[in-house]
Amino acid sequence: MSKSTESAAADRVELDDLLEEVGHFGPFQLWQCSLLLLPVIFTAFSNLCYVFTAGDLHYRCLVPECETASGSTPYSPEWLRAAVPFGGKPEHPAKCDRYQVIPASADEFVCDESRFNRSAIERCTEFVYADPTERTILNDFHLTCEENLWKVTLVGTVHSIGQFVSLALSGIISDRFGRRWTLLLCVGVGAVLAIIRSFAGNYPTFITLELVEAMFGSTSYTTAFILSLELVEPRLRVIVKSVILVAYALAEAVLGLLAMTFRDWRTLTIVLFVPGVLSIPLLYTTVESVRWLLTKDRQSDVVNILQRVAKANGRPPLPNSTLDEFYLQQKAKLEAEQSEGGGKKSFFQLVRETCKHRRLLLRIANCAFCWFTNAMVYYGLTLNSVTLAGDKYSNFIFITLAEIPPSLAINFILNRFGRRKTQCGSLILSGVFCLLALTALKDITWLNVSLFLMSKMAISLSFSTLYIYTAEIFPTNLRQSFISFCSMVGRFGSMLAPQMPLLQALWAPLPMVLFGTVAVLSGVLILEFPETTGVTLPNTLEEAIELHSRRKRSSEEAEKGSYSSPG
């Protein structure tokens, strides 16, 4: 056999070639990718369930001289303005204050202005709720009034802290035990913890379970995303990413519909997370990542999976001779990598070299700020949607559905306008729409909601672009580490977003001012990034620094490099 023939034979037993033989995308991959949408849906439930379980409510003081503490008590009787002061919004009475009652005999008392001292205000401990059927931890755990507001807003921040921890946790578990077992563990444990949380009898128990559940439930998305990408060929990865983004947005909308139907937070939690437990047998049928199995020297498991794929896709089984050569080749490759490992630079050596380059350090800081901005504005707008005028459930559903158009259009937009213009433009547009919502337009309900929708669409496009852009501006040997660092900084933005009601108590427009100015600032700073559309991915620090002058690659190279999982 000639050298060229031997080389061709060796090429035929590469993993990508075997995947092509068994079918790049057939019934097997379609079924597997469909199953992996389940963890994406459960992650959406986990990440935003607290919007309704720890949601604020409309309530006012009970006036025992005029009414009784019963579910039939009207929320807005005719005499209410005589007995209770009204706050900043004319339609909403003060939640915890009432006017002092002027003593009178029981048979003479009438609920009108003459019976209340409007210059003397007192606090109350009993309340009447606008919707007596709606129950959150606020009325279950008696977290009413301004002094307890921080306990309600803390729930979202604690959940984000759990997500922060899950970034490190998922990496350790996934590298040690594999993607599939990580997925099963996180979906199962996260769902069970959420169901247990629905039986919490007090606030400390609830907040503890909120933290622990987020550490597991928030991990499923990343694991399912990686497994899905590793199942399909590079040219289909953008489509898979778009489908996952759309599924996540639809799951958020379903959450709003279920919250509208099940007004008790305990019932809602059970309805959301029992399917997670029931899905474990289905998820058990998913296969492990063949690429992860190869790194663990488990070629026999890879072969078994490939034969399953071939059978499901109606392809002939792979020849034993080809599989034997593939096994030997992978074995030799692992041994070669291990023997060459001693000459490679360590992670800390690479980081020290990075610190010597001012341009790269500024790029890392800029990227981290961009992640912070995207997370804060994205989650801040989602949480603020329930405070808009009108029905909070409908507003939440519309705001989440606004993520779908940019998710579907991202591939066309990125190829048409490039990474830098898309990232810059989407951030600035989101910020401008937030600031416009503070003008006189806010008094027109449909216009105010429309501005929210457009701002959410813009920040969703920005967030989707950021995942791709970040992977393209850092060198291969540090790409995963820098992406993880920027993503972790972004979590501080999602931790800050739930605290917006506290800022709103200081000055009502403050949250939207913050969202708008930070988004516009980050959009302007993005102009310092190099354009990476059609540019070869950098492999070294020097290549990353010189990205501004790198040559463009072919469309095939661009497609593979841009959307492959960060290496």
Coordinates of C-alpha atoms in Angstrom, one line a residue:
M1 CA 0.0 0.0 0.0
S2 CA 1.4 3.4 -1.0
K3 CA 1.8 6.3 1.5
S4 CA -1.1 8.2 -0.1
T5 CA -3.3 5.1 0.2
E6 CA -2.3 4.7 3.9
S7 CA -3.0 8.4 4.5
A8 CA -6.4 8.1 2.9
A9 CA -7.2 5.0 5.0
A10 CA -6.1 6.9 8.2
D11 CA -8.3 9.9 7.2
R12 CA -11.3 7.6 6.7
V13 CA -11.3 6.5 10.3
E14 CA -11.4 10.0 11.9
L15 CA -14.5 10.5 14.0
D16 CA -16.1 13.1 11.7
D17 CA -15.8 10.6 8.8
L18 CA -17.4 7.9 10.8
L19 CA -20.2 10.2 11.8
E20 CA -20.7 11.0 8.1
E21 CA -21.0 7.3 7.4
V22 CA -23.7 6.7 10.0
G23 CA -25.6 9.9 9.0
H24 CA -24.9 13.4 10.1
F25 CA -28.5 14.3 10.9
G26 CA -31.1 11.5 10.7
P27 CA -33.9 10.1 12.9
F28 CA -31.4 9.3 15.6
Q29 CA -30.0 12.9 15.9
L30 CA -33.5 14.4 15.5
W31 CA -34.9 12.3 18.4
Q32 CA -31.8 13.0 20.6
C33 CA -32.0 16.8 20.0
S34 CA -35.7 16.7 20.7
L35 CA -35.2 15.0 24.0
L36 CA -32.4 17.5 24.9
L37 CA -34.9 20.3 24.6
L38 CA -36.6 19.0 27.8
P39 CA -33.7 20.2 30.0
V40 CA -33.7 23.6 28.2
I41 CA -37.4 23.9 29.1
F42 CA -36.9 22.9 32.8
T43 CA -34.0 25.4 33.0
A44 CA -36.3 28.2 31.8
F45 CA -38.8 27.2 34.5
S46 CA -36.0 27.1 37.1
N47 CA -34.5 30.5 36.1
L48 CA -37.7 32.5 36.2
C49 CA -40.1 30.7 38.4
Y50 CA -39.3 33.1 41.3
V51 CA -40.8 35.9 39.3
F52 CA -44.2 34.5 40.4
T53 CA -43.4 32.5 43.5
A54 CA -41.7 35.5 45.1
G55 CA -43.8 38.1 43.2
D56 CA -45.1 41.3 44.8
L57 CA -48.9 41.7 45.2
H58 CA -51.4 44.5 45.3
Y59 CA -52.7 44.8 48.9
R60 CA -53.9 47.5 51.3
C61 CA -54.7 47.9 55.0
L62 CA -57.7 46.2 56.4
V63 CA -60.0 48.7 58.1
P64 CA -61.8 46.6 60.8
E65 CA -64.2 49.4 61.6
C66 CA -65.6 49.2 58.1
E67 CA -65.0 45.6 57.0
T68 CA -64.1 42.1 58.0
A69 CA -61.0 40.0 57.1
S70 CA -62.8 37.8 54.6
G71 CA -62.2 36.9 51.0
S72 CA -65.4 38.6 50.0
T73 CA -64.2 42.0 51.2
P74 CA -64.0 44.4 48.2
Y75 CA -60.6 45.7 47.4
S76 CA -61.7 49.2 46.4
P77 CA -64.9 50.2 48.3
E78 CA -66.3 53.7 47.8
W79 CA -65.1 54.9 51.3
L80 CA -61.5 53.7 50.7
R81 CA -59.9 57.1 49.9
A82 CA -61.3 58.4 53.1
A83 CA -59.6 55.7 55.1
V84 CA -56.4 54.9 53.3
P85 CA -53.8 57.3 51.7
F86 CA -52.9 56.6 48.1
G87 CA -49.3 56.3 47.0
G88 CA -47.4 57.6 43.9
K89 CA -49.8 55.9 41.5
P90 CA -53.3 57.3 41.8
E91 CA -55.0 53.9 41.3
H92 CA -53.0 52.1 44.1
P93 CA -53.7 52.7 47.8
A94 CA -50.8 52.7 50.3
K95 CA -50.0 49.2 51.2
C96 CA -49.3 49.5 54.9
D97 CA -50.7 52.8 56.0
R98 CA -54.1 54.0 57.1
Y99 CA -55.6 57.1 58.5
Q100 CA -56.3 57.1 62.3
V101 CA -59.9 56.5 63.2
I102 CA -61.8 59.2 65.2
P103 CA -63.5 57.5 68.1
A104 CA -67.2 57.1 67.9
S105 CA -69.9 54.8 69.2
A106 CA -70.5 51.6 67.2
D107 CA -74.0 52.5 66.2
E108 CA -73.0 56.0 64.9
F109 CA -69.8 55.0 63.0
V110 CA -70.0 55.6 59.2
C111 CA -67.1 55.1 56.8
D112 CA -66.6 58.6 55.4
E113 CA -64.1 61.4 55.7
S114 CA -65.6 62.7 59.0
R115 CA -64.6 59.5 60.8
F116 CA -60.9 59.5 59.9
N117 CA -58.1 61.9 60.9
R118 CA -56.3 62.5 57.6
S119 CA -53.4 64.2 59.3
A120 CA -52.5 61.2 61.4
I121 CA -51.3 58.0 59.7
E122 CA -50.8 54.7 61.4
R123 CA -49.4 51.3 60.4
C124 CA -51.5 48.2 60.0
T125 CA -50.8 44.5 60.4
E126 CA -53.9 43.0 58.6
F127 CA -54.4 43.3 54.9
V128 CA -56.9 43.0 52.0
Y129 CA -55.5 41.6 48.7
A130 CA -56.7 42.7 45.3
D131 CA -56.8 39.0 44.2
P132 CA -57.5 36.8 47.2
T133 CA -56.7 33.6 45.1
E134 CA -53.2 34.8 44.4
R135 CA -50.6 33.5 46.9
T136 CA -46.9 34.0 46.8
I137 CA -44.3 33.8 49.6
L138 CA -45.2 37.5 50.4
N139 CA -48.5 36.6 52.0
D140 CA -47.6 33.0 52.9
F141 CA -44.6 34.1 55.0
H142 CA -45.9 37.6 56.0
L143 CA -43.3 39.5 54.0
T144 CA -45.5 42.6 53.6
C145 CA -44.5 46.3 53.7
E146 CA -41.3 48.1 52.8
E147 CA -39.3 46.7 55.7
N148 CA -39.6 43.2 54.2
L149 CA -39.2 44.1 50.5
W150 CA -35.5 43.1 50.6
K151 CA -36.5 39.6 51.6
V152 CA -38.6 39.3 48.5
T153 CA -36.0 40.8 46.1
L154 CA -33.3 38.6 47.7
V155 CA -34.9 35.5 46.3
G156 CA -33.8 36.4 42.7
T157 CA -30.3 37.4 43.8
V158 CA -29.9 34.1 45.7
H159 CA -31.0 32.2 42.7
S160 CA -28.4 34.0 40.6
I161 CA -25.7 33.1 43.2
G162 CA -26.8 29.5 42.8
Q163 CA -26.3 29.9 39.0
F164 CA -22.9 31.4 39.7
V165 CA -21.9 28.3 41.7
S166 CA -23.4 26.0 39.1
L167 CA -20.9 27.2 36.5
A168 CA -18.0 25.7 38.4
L169 CA -20.1 22.7 39.7
S170 CA -21.2 21.7 36.2
G171 CA -17.7 21.8 34.8
I172 CA -16.3 19.5 37.5
I173 CA -19.1 17.0 37.3
S174 CA -19.2 17.0 33.5
D175 CA -15.5 16.5 33.1
R176 CA -15.5 13.7 35.7
F177 CA -18.7 11.8 35.0
G178 CA -19.7 12.8 31.5
R179 CA -22.3 15.1 30.0
R180 CA -25.1 12.5 30.1
W181 CA -24.9 11.7 33.8
T182 CA -24.5 15.4 34.6
L183 CA -27.7 16.1 32.7
L184 CA -29.6 13.3 34.5
L185 CA -28.3 14.4 37.9
C186 CA -29.1 18.1 37.5
V187 CA -32.5 17.6 36.0
G188 CA -33.5 15.0 38.6
V189 CA -32.0 16.6 41.7
G190 CA -33.1 20.1 40.6
A191 CA -36.7 19.1 40.1
V192 CA -36.9 17.2 43.4
L193 CA -35.4 20.1 45.3
A194 CA -37.9 22.5 43.6
I195 CA -40.8 20.2 44.6
I196 CA -39.5 20.0 48.2
R197 CA -39.3 23.8 48.2
S198 CA -43.0 24.0 47.5
F199 CA -43.6 22.6 50.9
A200 CA -41.4 25.1 52.7
G201 CA -43.0 26.3 55.9
N202 CA -40.9 29.4 56.5
Y203 CA -38.7 31.9 54.7
P204 CA -35.3 30.6 55.8
T205 CA -36.1 27.1 54.5
F206 CA -37.5 28.5 51.2
I207 CA -34.4 30.7 50.5
T208 CA -32.0 27.8 51.3
L209 CA -33.8 25.5 48.9
E210 CA -33.9 28.3 46.3
L211 CA -30.1 28.5 46.4
V212 CA -29.5 24.7 46.3
E213 CA -32.1 24.1 43.5
A214 CA -30.4 26.8 41.4
M215 CA -27.1 25.1 41.8
F216 CA -28.5 22.0 40.0
G217 CA -31.5 23.2 38.0
S218 CA -29.5 26.0 36.2
T219 CA -26.8 23.6 35.0
S220 CA -29.0 21.6 32.7
Y221 CA -29.1 24.2 29.9
T222 CA -25.4 24.3 29.3
T223 CA -25.0 20.5 29.4
A224 CA -27.9 20.0 27.0
F225 CA -26.6 22.7 24.7
I226 CA -23.1 21.1 24.5
L227 CA -24.6 17.6 23.9
S228 CA -26.8 18.9 21.1
L229 CA -24.0 20.7 19.3
E230 CA -21.7 17.6 19.5
L231 CA -24.4 15.5 17.9
V232 CA -24.6 17.5 14.6
E233 CA -22.2 18.7 12.0
P234 CA -20.8 22.3 12.1
R235 CA -23.1 23.7 9.4
L236 CA -26.2 22.7 11.5
R237 CA -25.0 24.2 14.8
V238 CA -26.4 27.6 14.2
I239 CA -29.8 26.0 13.4
V240 CA -29.6 23.9 16.6
K241 CA -28.7 27.0 18.6
S242 CA -31.6 28.9 17.2
V243 CA -34.0 26.1 18.0
I244 CA -32.7 25.9 21.6
L245 CA -33.2 29.7 22.0
V246 CA -36.7 29.5 20.6
A247 CA -37.5 26.6 22.9
Y248 CA -36.2 28.5 25.9
A249 CA -38.4 31.6 25.0
L250 CA -41.5 29.4 24.5
A251 CA -40.9 27.7 27.8
E252 CA -40.8 31.2 29.5
A253 CA -44.1 32.0 27.9
V254 CA -45.6 28.7 29.1
L255 CA -44.4 29.6 32.6
G256 CA -46.4 32.8 32.3
L257 CA -49.5 30.9 31.1
L258 CA -49.2 28.4 34.0
A259 CA -48.7 31.2 36.5
M260 CA -51.8 32.8 35.2
T261 CA -53.7 29.5 35.7
F262 CA -52.3 28.4 39.0
R263 CA -52.2 31.5 41.2
D264 CA -50.9 29.6 44.3
W265 CA -47.1 29.5 44.2
R266 CA -47.0 26.0 45.8
T267 CA -49.3 24.5 43.2
L268 CA -47.5 26.3 40.4
T269 CA -44.1 24.9 41.6
I270 CA -45.4 21.3 41.6
V271 CA -47.0 21.7 38.2
L272 CA -43.7 23.1 36.7
F273 CA -41.3 20.5 38.2
V274 CA -43.1 17.2 38.5
P275 CA -42.6 16.8 34.7
G276 CA -38.8 17.1 35.3
V277 CA -38.9 14.0 37.5
L278 CA -41.1 12.1 35.0
S279 CA -38.7 13.0 32.2
I280 CA -35.7 11.1 33.7
P281 CA -36.6 7.7 32.0
L282 CA -36.7 9.5 28.7
L283 CA -33.5 11.4 29.2
Y284 CA -31.9 8.1 30.3
T285 CA -32.2 7.0 26.6
T286 CA -29.9 9.8 25.4
V287 CA -26.3 8.9 24.5
E288 CA -23.1 10.2 26.0
S289 CA -21.0 12.7 24.0
V290 CA -18.7 10.6 21.8
R291 CA -16.1 13.3 21.9
W292 CA -16.0 13.2 25.7
L293 CA -15.8 9.4 25.5
L294 CA -12.7 9.6 23.2
T295 CA -10.9 11.9 25.7
K296 CA -11.5 9.2 28.4
D297 CA -10.1 6.4 26.2
R298 CA -13.5 4.7 25.9
Q299 CA -13.4 3.9 22.2
S300 CA -15.5 0.7 22.6
D301 CA -18.4 2.9 23.9
V302 CA -18.0 5.2 20.9
V303 CA -18.2 2.3 18.6
N304 CA -21.4 1.0 20.2
I305 CA -23.0 4.4 19.9
L306 CA -22.0 4.8 16.3
Q307 CA -23.5 1.4 15.5
R308 CA -26.7 2.5 17.2
V309 CA -26.8 5.7 15.1
A310 CA -26.2 3.8 11.9
K311 CA -29.1 1.3 12.7
A312 CA -31.5 4.1 13.7
N313 CA -30.6 6.1 10.5
G314 CA -31.1 3.2 8.2
R315 CA -27.4 3.0 7.3
P316 CA -25.3 -0.2 7.0
P317 CA -23.2 -1.1 10.1
L318 CA -19.6 0.1 10.1
P319 CA -17.1 -2.6 9.0
N320 CA -15.1 -4.2 11.8
S321 CA -11.8 -3.5 10.1
T322 CA -12.6 0.2 9.9
L323 CA -13.6 0.3 13.6
D324 CA -10.4 -1.7 14.6
E325 CA -8.2 0.8 12.8
F326 CA -10.2 3.7 14.4
Y327 CA -9.6 2.2 17.8
L328 CA -5.9 1.9 17.2
Q329 CA -5.6 5.4 15.8
Q330 CA -7.4 7.0 18.7
K331 CA -5.2 5.0 21.2
A332 CA -2.1 6.2 19.4
K333 CA -3.3 9.8 19.4
L334 CA -4.0 9.8 23.1
E335 CA -0.6 8.4 23.9
A336 CA 1.1 11.0 21.6
E337 CA -0.8 13.8 23.4
Q338 CA 0.2 12.5 26.8
S339 CA 3.9 12.2 25.8
E340 CA 3.9 15.8 24.4
G341 CA 2.0 17.3 27.3
G342 CA 5.2 18.0 29.2
G343 CA 6.3 20.6 26.7
K344 CA 3.1 22.6 26.7
K345 CA 2.7 25.8 28.6
S346 CA 0.6 25.6 31.8
F347 CA -2.6 27.6 32.2
F348 CA -0.9 30.0 34.7
Q349 CA 2.0 30.6 32.3
L350 CA -0.5 31.6 29.6
V351 CA -2.4 33.9 31.9
R352 CA 0.9 35.6 33.0
E353 CA 1.7 36.2 29.3
T354 CA -1.7 37.6 28.8
C355 CA -1.1 40.2 31.5
K356 CA 1.8 41.5 29.6
H357 CA -0.5 42.6 26.7
R358 CA -2.4 45.8 27.5
R359 CA -4.7 45.5 24.5
L360 CA -5.8 41.9 25.4
L361 CA -6.4 42.9 29.1
L362 CA -8.6 45.8 28.0
R363 CA -10.5 43.4 25.7
I364 CA -11.1 41.0 28.6
A365 CA -12.3 43.8 30.8
N366 CA -14.6 45.2 28.0
C367 CA -16.0 41.7 27.3
A368 CA -16.7 41.1 31.0
F369 CA -18.5 44.5 31.3
C370 CA -20.5 43.5 28.2
W371 CA -21.6 40.2 29.8
F372 CA -22.5 42.1 33.0
T373 CA -24.6 44.6 31.0
N374 CA -26.4 41.9 28.9
A375 CA -27.3 39.8 32.0
M376 CA -28.5 42.8 34.0
V377 CA -30.6 44.4 31.2
Y378 CA -32.0 41.0 30.0
Y379 CA -33.1 39.8 33.4
G380 CA -34.0 43.3 34.6
L381 CA -36.4 43.8 31.7
T382 CA -38.0 40.4 32.2
L383 CA -38.5 41.0 35.9
N384 CA -39.8 44.6 35.4
S385 CA -42.4 43.3 32.8
V386 CA -44.7 42.3 35.7
T387 CA -44.7 45.9 37.0
L388 CA -46.0 47.4 33.7
A389 CA -49.5 48.7 33.5
G390 CA -52.0 46.1 32.5
D391 CA -52.1 42.4 33.3
K392 CA -48.7 41.2 34.6
Y393 CA -49.1 37.7 33.2
S394 CA -49.8 38.9 29.7
N395 CA -47.0 41.4 29.9
F396 CA -44.5 38.7 31.0
I397 CA -45.6 36.4 28.1
F398 CA -45.3 39.1 25.5
I399 CA -41.8 40.1 26.8
T400 CA -40.6 36.6 26.7
L401 CA -42.0 35.9 23.2
A402 CA -40.1 39.0 22.0
E403 CA -36.9 36.8 22.2
I404 CA -38.1 34.6 19.3
P405 CA -37.6 36.9 16.3
P406 CA -33.9 37.7 17.0
S407 CA -33.3 34.0 17.8
L408 CA -34.5 33.1 14.4
A409 CA -32.8 36.0 12.6
I410 CA -29.4 35.8 14.2
N411 CA -27.7 33.9 11.5
F412 CA -28.8 36.3 8.7
I413 CA -28.1 39.4 10.8
L414 CA -24.6 38.3 11.8
N415 CA -23.7 37.4 8.2
R416 CA -25.2 40.6 6.8
F417 CA -23.9 43.2 9.3
G418 CA -21.0 41.4 11.1
R419 CA -20.4 40.8 14.8
R420 CA -19.3 44.2 15.9
K421 CA -22.1 46.2 14.3
T422 CA -24.7 43.7 15.5
Q423 CA -23.4 43.8 19.1
C424 CA -23.0 47.5 19.2
G425 CA -26.3 48.3 17.5
S426 CA -28.4 45.9 19.5
L427 CA -27.0 47.2 22.8
I428 CA -27.5 50.9 21.9
L429 CA -31.0 50.2 20.6
S430 CA -32.0 48.4 23.8
G431 CA -30.6 51.3 25.9
V432 CA -32.4 53.9 23.8
F433 CA -35.7 52.1 24.1
C434 CA -35.3 51.9 27.8
L435 CA -34.7 55.6 28.1
L436 CA -37.6 56.4 25.8
A437 CA -39.8 54.4 28.2
L438 CA -39.1 57.2 30.8
T439 CA -40.5 60.0 28.6
A440 CA -44.2 61.0 28.2
L441 CA -44.6 57.8 26.1
K442 CA -44.8 55.8 29.3
D443 CA -48.3 57.2 29.9
I444 CA -49.6 55.5 26.8
T445 CA -50.0 51.9 27.9
W446 CA -49.6 50.2 24.5
L447 CA -46.6 52.4 23.6
N448 CA -44.9 51.7 26.9
V449 CA -45.3 47.9 26.5
S450 CA -44.1 48.2 22.9
L451 CA -40.9 50.0 24.0
F452 CA -40.3 47.2 26.5
L453 CA -40.9 44.6 23.8
M454 CA -38.4 46.3 21.4
S455 CA -35.8 46.7 24.2
K456 CA -36.1 43.0 25.1
M457 CA -35.8 42.0 21.4
A458 CA -32.6 44.1 21.1
I459 CA -31.0 42.7 24.3
S460 CA -31.9 39.2 23.3
L461 CA -30.1 39.7 19.9
S462 CA -27.2 41.2 21.8
F463 CA -27.0 38.2 24.2
S464 CA -27.1 35.7 21.4
T465 CA -24.4 37.5 19.5
L466 CA -22.2 37.8 22.6
Y467 CA -21.9 34.0 23.0
I468 CA -20.5 33.7 19.4
Y469 CA -18.4 36.9 19.5
T470 CA -16.7 36.0 22.8
A471 CA -15.6 32.7 21.4
E472 CA -13.9 34.5 18.4
I473 CA -11.9 37.2 20.0
F474 CA -9.8 35.0 22.4
P475 CA -7.1 32.5 21.6
T476 CA -7.8 28.8 21.5
N477 CA -5.6 27.8 24.4
L478 CA -7.4 30.3 26.7
R479 CA -10.8 30.6 25.0
Q480 CA -12.8 28.4 27.5
S481 CA -11.2 30.0 30.5
F482 CA -11.9 33.6 29.3
I483 CA -15.5 32.8 28.3
S484 CA -16.1 31.3 31.7
F485 CA -14.6 34.3 33.4
C486 CA -16.7 36.8 31.4
S487 CA -19.8 34.6 32.0
M488 CA -19.2 34.6 35.7
V489 CA -18.9 38.4 35.8
G490 CA -22.2 38.5 33.9
R491 CA -23.8 36.6 36.8
F492 CA -23.3 39.7 38.9
G493 CA -25.6 41.5 36.5
S494 CA -28.3 38.9 37.0
M495 CA -27.7 39.1 40.8
L496 CA -28.3 42.9 40.6
A497 CA -31.4 42.7 38.4
P498 CA -33.8 41.4 41.1
Q499 CA -32.8 44.3 43.4
M500 CA -34.4 46.9 41.0
P501 CA -37.5 47.2 43.2
L502 CA -35.3 48.6 46.0
L503 CA -33.8 51.2 43.6
Q504 CA -37.4 51.9 42.3
A505 CA -38.4 52.7 45.9
L506 CA -35.7 55.4 46.0
W507 CA -36.6 56.9 42.6
A508 CA -39.2 55.3 40.3
P509 CA -37.3 55.8 37.0
L510 CA -33.9 54.7 38.4
P511 CA -34.0 51.1 37.1
M512 CA -34.8 52.1 33.5
V513 CA -32.2 54.9 33.7
L514 CA -29.6 52.4 34.8
F515 CA -30.5 49.8 32.1
G516 CA -30.5 52.5 29.4
T517 CA -27.3 54.3 30.2
V518 CA -25.3 51.1 30.9
A519 CA -26.5 49.5 27.6
V520 CA -25.6 52.5 25.5
L521 CA -22.2 52.8 27.2
S522 CA -21.4 49.1 26.6
G523 CA -22.6 49.4 23.0
V524 CA -20.1 52.3 22.4
L525 CA -17.3 50.4 24.1
I526 CA -17.9 47.4 21.8
L527 CA -16.5 49.5 18.9
E528 CA -13.1 48.7 20.5
F529 CA -13.5 45.0 19.6
P530 CA -12.1 43.7 16.3
E531 CA -14.5 42.5 13.6
T532 CA -14.3 38.7 13.4
T533 CA -16.7 37.9 10.7
G534 CA -14.9 35.7 8.1
V535 CA -11.6 36.0 10.1
T536 CA -9.5 33.0 11.1
L537 CA -10.0 32.1 14.7
P538 CA -6.9 33.0 16.8
N539 CA -4.9 30.1 18.2
T540 CA -2.2 32.1 20.1
L541 CA -2.1 35.3 22.2
E542 CA -0.2 37.0 19.4
E543 CA -2.9 36.1 16.8
A544 CA -5.6 37.3 19.2
I545 CA -3.9 40.7 19.6
E546 CA -3.5 41.1 15.8
L547 CA -7.1 40.3 15.0
H548 CA -7.7 43.7 13.5
S549 CA -5.3 42.8 10.6
R550 CA -6.0 39.1 10.3
R551 CA -6.9 37.8 6.8
K552 CA -10.4 36.6 6.0
R553 CA -11.0 32.9 5.6
S554 CA -13.2 31.1 3.2
S555 CA -17.0 30.8 3.9
E556 CA -16.6 27.1 4.9
E557 CA -13.8 27.9 7.4
A558 CA -15.9 30.8 8.8
E559 CA -18.9 28.6 9.3
K560 CA -17.0 25.9 11.1
G561 CA -14.9 28.3 13.2
S562 CA -17.7 30.6 14.2
Y563 CA -20.1 28.2 15.6
S564 CA -18.1 25.3 16.9
S565 CA -18.1 24.9 20.6
P566 CA -15.3 26.9 22.2
G567 CA -12.2 24.8 22.3

